[in-house]
CSV table of C-alpha atoms in Angstrom, one decimal:
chain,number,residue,atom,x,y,z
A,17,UNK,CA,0.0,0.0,0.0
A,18,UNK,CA,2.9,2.6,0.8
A,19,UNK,CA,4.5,1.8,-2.8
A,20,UNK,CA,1.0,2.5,-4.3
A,21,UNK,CA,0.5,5.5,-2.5
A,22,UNK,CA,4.2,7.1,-3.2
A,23,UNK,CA,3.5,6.2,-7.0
A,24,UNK,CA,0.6,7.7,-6.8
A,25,UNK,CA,1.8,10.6,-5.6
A,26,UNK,CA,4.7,10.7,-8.0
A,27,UNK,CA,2.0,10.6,-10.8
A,28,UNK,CA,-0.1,13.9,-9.7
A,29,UNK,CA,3.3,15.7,-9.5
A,30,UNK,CA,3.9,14.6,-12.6
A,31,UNK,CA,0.4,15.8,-14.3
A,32,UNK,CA,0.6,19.1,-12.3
A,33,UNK,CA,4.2,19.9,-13.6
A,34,UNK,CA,2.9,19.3,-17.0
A,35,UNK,CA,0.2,21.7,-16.6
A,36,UNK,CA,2.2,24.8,-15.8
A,37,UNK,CA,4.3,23.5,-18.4
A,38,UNK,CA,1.1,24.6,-20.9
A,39,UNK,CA,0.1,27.3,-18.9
A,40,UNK,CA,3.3,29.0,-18.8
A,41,UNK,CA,4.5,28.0,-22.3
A,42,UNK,CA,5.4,30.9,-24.8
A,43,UNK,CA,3.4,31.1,-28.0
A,44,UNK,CA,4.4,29.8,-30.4
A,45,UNK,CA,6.8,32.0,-32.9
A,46,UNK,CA,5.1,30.9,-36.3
A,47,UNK,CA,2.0,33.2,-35.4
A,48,UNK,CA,1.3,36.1,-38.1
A,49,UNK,CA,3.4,39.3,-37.9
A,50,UNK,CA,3.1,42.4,-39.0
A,51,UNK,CA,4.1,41.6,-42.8
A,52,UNK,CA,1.0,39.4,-43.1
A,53,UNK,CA,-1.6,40.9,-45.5
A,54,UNK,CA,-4.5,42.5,-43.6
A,55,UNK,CA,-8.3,41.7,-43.7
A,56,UNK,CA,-10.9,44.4,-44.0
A,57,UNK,CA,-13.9,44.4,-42.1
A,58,UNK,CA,-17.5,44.4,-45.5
A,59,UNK,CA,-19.3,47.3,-43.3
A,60,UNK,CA,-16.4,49.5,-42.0
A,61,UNK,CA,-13.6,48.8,-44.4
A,62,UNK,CA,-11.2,49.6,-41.5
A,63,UNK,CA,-9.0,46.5,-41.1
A,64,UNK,CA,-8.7,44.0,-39.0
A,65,UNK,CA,-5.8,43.6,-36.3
A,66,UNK,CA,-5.3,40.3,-34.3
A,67,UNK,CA,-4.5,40.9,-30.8
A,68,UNK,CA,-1.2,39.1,-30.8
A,69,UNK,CA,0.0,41.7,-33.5
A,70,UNK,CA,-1.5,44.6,-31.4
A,71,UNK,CA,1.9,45.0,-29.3
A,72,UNK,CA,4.2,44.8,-32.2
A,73,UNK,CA,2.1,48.0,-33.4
A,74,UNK,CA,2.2,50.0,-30.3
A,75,UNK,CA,6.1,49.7,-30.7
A,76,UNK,CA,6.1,51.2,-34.2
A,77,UNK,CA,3.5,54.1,-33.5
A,78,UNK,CA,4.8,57.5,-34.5
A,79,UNK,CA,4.9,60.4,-31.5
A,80,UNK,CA,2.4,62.3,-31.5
A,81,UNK,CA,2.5,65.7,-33.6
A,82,UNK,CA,1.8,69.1,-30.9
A,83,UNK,CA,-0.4,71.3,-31.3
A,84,UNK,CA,2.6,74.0,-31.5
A,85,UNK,CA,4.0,72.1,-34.3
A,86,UNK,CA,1.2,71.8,-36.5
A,87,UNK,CA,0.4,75.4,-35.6
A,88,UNK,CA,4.1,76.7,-37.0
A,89,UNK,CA,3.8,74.4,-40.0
A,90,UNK,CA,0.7,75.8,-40.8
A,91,UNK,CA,2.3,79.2,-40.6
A,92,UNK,CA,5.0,78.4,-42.7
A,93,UNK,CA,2.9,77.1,-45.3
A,94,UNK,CA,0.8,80.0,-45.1
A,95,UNK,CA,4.4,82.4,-45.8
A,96,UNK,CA,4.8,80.0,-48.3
A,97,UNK,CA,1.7,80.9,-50.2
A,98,UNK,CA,1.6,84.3,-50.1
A,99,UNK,CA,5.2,84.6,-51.2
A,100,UNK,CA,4.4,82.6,-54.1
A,101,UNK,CA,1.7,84.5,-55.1
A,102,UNK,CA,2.1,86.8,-58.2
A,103,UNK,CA,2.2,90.8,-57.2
A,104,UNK,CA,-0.7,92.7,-58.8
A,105,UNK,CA,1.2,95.0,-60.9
A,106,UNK,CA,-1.2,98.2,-61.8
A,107,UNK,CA,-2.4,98.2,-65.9
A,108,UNK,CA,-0.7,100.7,-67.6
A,109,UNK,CA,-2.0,102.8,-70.3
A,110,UNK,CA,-0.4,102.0,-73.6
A,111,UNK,CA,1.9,104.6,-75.3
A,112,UNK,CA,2.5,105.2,-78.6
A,113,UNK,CA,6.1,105.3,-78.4
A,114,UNK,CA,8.4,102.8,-77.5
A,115,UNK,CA,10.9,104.5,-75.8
A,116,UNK,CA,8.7,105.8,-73.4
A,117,UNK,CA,7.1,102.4,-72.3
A,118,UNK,CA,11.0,100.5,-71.8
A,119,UNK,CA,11.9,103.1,-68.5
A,120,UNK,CA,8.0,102.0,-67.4
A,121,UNK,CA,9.0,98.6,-67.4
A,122,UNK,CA,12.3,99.4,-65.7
A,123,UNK,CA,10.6,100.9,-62.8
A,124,UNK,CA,10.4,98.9,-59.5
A,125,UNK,CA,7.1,97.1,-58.6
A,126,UNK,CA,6.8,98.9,-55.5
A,127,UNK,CA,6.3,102.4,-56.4
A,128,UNK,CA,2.5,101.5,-57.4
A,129,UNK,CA,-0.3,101.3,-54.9
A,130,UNK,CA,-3.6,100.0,-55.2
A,131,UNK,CA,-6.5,102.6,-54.7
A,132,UNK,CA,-8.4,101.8,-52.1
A,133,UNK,CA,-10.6,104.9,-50.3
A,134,UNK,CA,-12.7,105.1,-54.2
A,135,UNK,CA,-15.3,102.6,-52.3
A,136,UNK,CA,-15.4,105.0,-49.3
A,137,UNK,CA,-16.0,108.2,-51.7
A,138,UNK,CA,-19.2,106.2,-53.3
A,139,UNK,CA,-21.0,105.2,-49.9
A,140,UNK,CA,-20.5,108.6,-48.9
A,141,UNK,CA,-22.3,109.9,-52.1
A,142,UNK,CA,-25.0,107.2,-51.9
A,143,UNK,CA,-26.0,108.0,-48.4
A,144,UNK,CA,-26.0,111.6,-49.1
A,145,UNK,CA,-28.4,110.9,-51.7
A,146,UNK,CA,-30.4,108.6,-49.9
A,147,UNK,CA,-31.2,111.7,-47.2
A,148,UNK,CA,-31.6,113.8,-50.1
A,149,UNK,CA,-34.5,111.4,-51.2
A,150,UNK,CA,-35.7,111.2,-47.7
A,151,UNK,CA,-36.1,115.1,-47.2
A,152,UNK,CA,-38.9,115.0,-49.9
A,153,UNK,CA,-41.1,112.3,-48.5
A,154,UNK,CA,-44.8,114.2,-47.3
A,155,UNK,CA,-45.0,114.2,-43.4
A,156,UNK,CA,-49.2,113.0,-41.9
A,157,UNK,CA,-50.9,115.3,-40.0
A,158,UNK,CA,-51.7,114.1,-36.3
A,159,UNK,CA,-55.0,115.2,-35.8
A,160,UNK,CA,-56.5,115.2,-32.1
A,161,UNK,CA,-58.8,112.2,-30.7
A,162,UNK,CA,-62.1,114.0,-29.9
A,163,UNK,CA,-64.4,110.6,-30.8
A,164,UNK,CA,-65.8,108.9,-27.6
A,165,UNK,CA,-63.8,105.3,-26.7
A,166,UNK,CA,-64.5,103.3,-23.9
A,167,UNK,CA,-61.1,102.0,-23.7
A,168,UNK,CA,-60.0,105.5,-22.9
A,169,UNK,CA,-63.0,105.9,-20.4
A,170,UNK,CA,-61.9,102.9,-18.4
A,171,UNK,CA,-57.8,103.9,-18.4
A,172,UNK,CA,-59.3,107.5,-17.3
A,173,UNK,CA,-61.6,105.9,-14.8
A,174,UNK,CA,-58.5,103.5,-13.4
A,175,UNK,CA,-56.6,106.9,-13.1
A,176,UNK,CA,-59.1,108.4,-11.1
A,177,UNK,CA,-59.9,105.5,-8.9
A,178,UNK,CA,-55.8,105.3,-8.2
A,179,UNK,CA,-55.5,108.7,-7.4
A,180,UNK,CA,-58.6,108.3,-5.1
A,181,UNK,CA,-56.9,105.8,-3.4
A,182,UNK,CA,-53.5,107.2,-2.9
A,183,UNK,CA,-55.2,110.8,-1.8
A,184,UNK,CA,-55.9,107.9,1.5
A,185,UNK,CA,-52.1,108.4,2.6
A,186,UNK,CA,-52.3,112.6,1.8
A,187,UNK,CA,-55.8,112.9,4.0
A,188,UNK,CA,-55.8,115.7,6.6
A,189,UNK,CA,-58.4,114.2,8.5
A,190,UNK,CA,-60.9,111.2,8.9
A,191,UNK,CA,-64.1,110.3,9.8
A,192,UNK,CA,-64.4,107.1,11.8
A,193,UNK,CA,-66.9,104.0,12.4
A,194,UNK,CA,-66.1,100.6,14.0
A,195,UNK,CA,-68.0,97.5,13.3
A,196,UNK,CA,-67.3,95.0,16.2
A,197,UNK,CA,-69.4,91.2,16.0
A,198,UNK,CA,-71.0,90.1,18.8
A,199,UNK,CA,-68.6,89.0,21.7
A,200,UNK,CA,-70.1,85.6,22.2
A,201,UNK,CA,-69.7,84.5,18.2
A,202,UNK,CA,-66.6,84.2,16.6
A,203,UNK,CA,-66.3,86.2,13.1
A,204,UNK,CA,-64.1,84.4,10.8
A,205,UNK,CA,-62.2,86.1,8.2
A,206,UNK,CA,-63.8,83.9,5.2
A,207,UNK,CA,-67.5,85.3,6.6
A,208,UNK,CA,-66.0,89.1,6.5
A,209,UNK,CA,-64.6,88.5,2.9
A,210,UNK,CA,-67.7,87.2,2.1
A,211,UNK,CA,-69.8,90.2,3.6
A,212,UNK,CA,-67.5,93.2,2.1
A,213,UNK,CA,-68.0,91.9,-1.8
A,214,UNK,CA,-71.5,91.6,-1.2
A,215,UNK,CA,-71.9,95.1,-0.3
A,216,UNK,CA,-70.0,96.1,-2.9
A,217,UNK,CA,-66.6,96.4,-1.6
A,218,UNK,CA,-63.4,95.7,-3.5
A,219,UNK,CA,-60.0,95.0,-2.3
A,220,UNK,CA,-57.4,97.5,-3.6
A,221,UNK,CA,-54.3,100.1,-2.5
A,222,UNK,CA,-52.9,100.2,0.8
A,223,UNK,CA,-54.5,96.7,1.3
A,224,UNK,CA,-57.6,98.1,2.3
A,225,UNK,CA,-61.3,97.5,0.8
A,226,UNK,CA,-62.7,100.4,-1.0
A,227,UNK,CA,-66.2,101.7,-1.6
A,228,UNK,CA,-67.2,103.7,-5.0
A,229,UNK,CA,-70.0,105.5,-6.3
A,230,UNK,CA,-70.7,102.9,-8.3
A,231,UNK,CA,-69.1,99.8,-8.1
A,232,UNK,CA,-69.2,98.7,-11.8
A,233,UNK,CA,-67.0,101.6,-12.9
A,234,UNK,CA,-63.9,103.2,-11.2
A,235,UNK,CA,-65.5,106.5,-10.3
A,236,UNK,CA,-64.9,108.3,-7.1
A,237,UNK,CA,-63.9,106.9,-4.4
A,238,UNK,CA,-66.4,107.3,-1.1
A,239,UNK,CA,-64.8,105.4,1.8
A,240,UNK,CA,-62.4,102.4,2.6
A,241,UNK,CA,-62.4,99.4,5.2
A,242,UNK,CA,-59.6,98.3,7.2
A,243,UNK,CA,-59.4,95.6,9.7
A,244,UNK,CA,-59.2,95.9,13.4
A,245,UNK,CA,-56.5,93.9,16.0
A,246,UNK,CA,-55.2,94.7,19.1
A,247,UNK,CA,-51.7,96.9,17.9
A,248,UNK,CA,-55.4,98.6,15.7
A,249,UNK,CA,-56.1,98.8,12.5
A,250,UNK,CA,-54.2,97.3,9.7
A,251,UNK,CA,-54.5,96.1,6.2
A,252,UNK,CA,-55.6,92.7,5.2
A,253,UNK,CA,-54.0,89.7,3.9
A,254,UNK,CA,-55.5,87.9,2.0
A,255,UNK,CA,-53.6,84.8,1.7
A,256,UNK,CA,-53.8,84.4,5.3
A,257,UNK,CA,-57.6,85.9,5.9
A,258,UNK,CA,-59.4,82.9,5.1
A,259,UNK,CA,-57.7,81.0,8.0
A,260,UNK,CA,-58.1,84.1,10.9
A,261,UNK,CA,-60.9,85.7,13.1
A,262,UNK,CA,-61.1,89.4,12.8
A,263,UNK,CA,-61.6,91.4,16.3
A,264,UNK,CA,-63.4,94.2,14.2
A,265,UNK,CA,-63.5,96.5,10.8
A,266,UNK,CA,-62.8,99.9,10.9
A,267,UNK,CA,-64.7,102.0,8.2
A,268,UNK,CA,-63.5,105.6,7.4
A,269,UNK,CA,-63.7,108.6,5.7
A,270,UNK,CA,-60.9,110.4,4.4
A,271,UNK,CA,-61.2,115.2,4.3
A,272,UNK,CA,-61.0,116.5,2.2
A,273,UNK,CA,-63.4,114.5,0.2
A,274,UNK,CA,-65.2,115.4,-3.6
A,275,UNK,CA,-68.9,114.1,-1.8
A,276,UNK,CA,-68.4,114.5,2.0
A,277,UNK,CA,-72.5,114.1,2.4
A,278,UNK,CA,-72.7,111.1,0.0
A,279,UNK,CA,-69.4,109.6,1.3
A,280,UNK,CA,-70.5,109.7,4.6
A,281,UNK,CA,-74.7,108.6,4.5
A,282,UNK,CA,-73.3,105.5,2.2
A,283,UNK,CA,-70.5,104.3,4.6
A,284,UNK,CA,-73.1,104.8,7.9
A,285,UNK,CA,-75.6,103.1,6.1
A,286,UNK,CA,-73.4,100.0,5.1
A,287,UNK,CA,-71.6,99.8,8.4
A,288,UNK,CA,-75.0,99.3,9.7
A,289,UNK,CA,-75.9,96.5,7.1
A,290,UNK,CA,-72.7,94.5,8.0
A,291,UNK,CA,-73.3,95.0,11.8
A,292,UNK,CA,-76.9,93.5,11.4
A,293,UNK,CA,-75.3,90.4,9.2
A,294,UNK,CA,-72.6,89.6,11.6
A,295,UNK,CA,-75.0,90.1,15.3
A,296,UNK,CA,-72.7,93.1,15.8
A,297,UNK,CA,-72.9,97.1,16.6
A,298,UNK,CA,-71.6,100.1,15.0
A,299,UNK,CA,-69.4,102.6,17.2
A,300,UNK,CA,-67.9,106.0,16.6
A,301,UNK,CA,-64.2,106.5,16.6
A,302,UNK,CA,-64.6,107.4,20.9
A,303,UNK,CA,-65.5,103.6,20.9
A,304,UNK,CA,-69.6,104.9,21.8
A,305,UNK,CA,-72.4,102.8,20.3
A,306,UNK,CA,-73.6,104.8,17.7
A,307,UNK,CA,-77.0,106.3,18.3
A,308,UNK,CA,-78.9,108.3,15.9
A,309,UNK,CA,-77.6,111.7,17.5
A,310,UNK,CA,-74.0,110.5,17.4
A,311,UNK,CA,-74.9,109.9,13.8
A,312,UNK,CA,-75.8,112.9,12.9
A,313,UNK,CA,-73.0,114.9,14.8
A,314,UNK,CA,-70.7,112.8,13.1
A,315,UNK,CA,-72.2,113.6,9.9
A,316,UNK,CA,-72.4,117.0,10.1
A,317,UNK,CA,-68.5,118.0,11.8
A,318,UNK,CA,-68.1,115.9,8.0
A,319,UNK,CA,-69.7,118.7,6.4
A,320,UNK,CA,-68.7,121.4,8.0
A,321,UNK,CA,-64.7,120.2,7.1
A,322,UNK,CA,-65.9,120.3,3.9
A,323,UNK,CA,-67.7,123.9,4.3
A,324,UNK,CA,-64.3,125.2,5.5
């Protein structure tokens, strides 16, 4: 058993030497080189290198040309060219004698010049006569826009309803009414949005809602709506108003004012309306429930501003 064993062994040695032997065998020398004729490839017509051959070409590849180089051989060619060119010699007249033209031929190439500001001279001239042609062509007369257009109407009644509304930050004095809900209900801002549009009320300048003479045209402007909180009254947001109670809405009127009386009846009478729809009460600028006597005192210190 111990001869069988060592033979055994002797033989897997053996195989395993042989393997490395073909594993680590160099190839054999009669493979292709570089002098064997090439095959193209049908689609490309590039041809076709076997990888064995591939590091005999990397050997044999030429350096690579720099960009400086190519660059100065390009500029020598190009001195090349333009030396070779013929000069342009200028045409002579011809003369009738020949002892005239032999010194002309004589005389360097140099001494003649091409003409070059001729080009210059005729723009010049055609320009000139371009204005020329201009100064006769018949001018329209602009005559003045006295037709009716409602486009103009509604731009002229934008202007006015703008400077209505800035004349709010220029007033000299205002007139006053405060609409506060009823203390045991809540009044959400979507309600009060809801209220001011129905009453005719439309959001504008200074973030404030404004009330016009009439509210399907931009004319003038009779009071504005603010909102009340506790630092007083501010302007409203309207991203956020749908989403927050209001404490209160402060109507007023700005003096001077076009229609004091109308200004003034229109804003009482609406400040009352919105009171009634939110279970609320109207109260002067003191902060005292308006009663028909504080109504009319209010009304007419309004009038007399307007008086002086």
């Amino acid at each position: 058993m111990q001869n069988t064993t060592v033979v055994g062994i002797i033989v897997a040695v053996i195989i395993i030497l042989w393997g490395l032997r073909i594993i680590l065998r160099k190839p054999d020398d009669a493979r292709p080189s570089l002098e064997t004729p090439l095959q193209l490839d049908a689609d490309t017509q590039l041809p076709i290198i076997p990888r064995h051959v591939r590091d005999q070409l990397q050997g044999q590849t030429p350096e690579p040309e720099t960009a400086v180089d190519s660059v100065s051989e390009t500029a020598t060619e190009n001195q090349q060219a333009v030396i070779e060119q013929p000069e342009i010699q200028p045409t002579v007249e011809p003369v009738v004698s020949a002892e005239t033209s032999t010194p002309a031929q004589d005389q360097p190439k140099d001494e003649a010049k091409p003409v070059t500001e001729t080009p210059v001279v005729e723009d010049v001239v055609k320009a000139e006569e371009i204005l020329d042609f201009n100064q006769n062509i018949e001018t329209a007369e602009i005559k003045e826009f006295e037709a009716e257009s409602t486009i103009l109407d509604k731009h002229l009644h934008e202007q006015q309803r703008n400077d209505d509304e800035s004349s709010l930050a220029n007033a000299a004095s205002i007139i006053a009414l405060n609409v506060y809900p009823n203390p045991r209900k809540a009044l959400s801002g979507d309600k009060t949005l809801k209220v001011l549009l129905k009453y005719g009320l439309r959001y504008g300048e200074l973030s404030c809602f404004h009330r016009y003479e009439e509210s399907e045209e931009s004319n003038t402007l009779l009071f504005s709506v603010l909102r009340i909180t506790p630092e007083g009254p501010c302007g409203f947001d309207l991203e956020a108003l749908s989403v927050e109670q209001v404490q209160g809405l402060a109507f007023f009127l700005a003096l001077p004012h076009k229609d004091v009386q109308k200004g003034f009846d229109t804003m009482a009478s609406i400040a009352g309306l919105i009171a009634r729809e939110i279970d609320g009460a109207v109260y002067d600028e003191n902060n005292l429930e308006l009663t028909p006597q504080l109504k009319e005192h209010w009304r007419h210190k309004a009038i007399d501003y307007r008086a002086e």
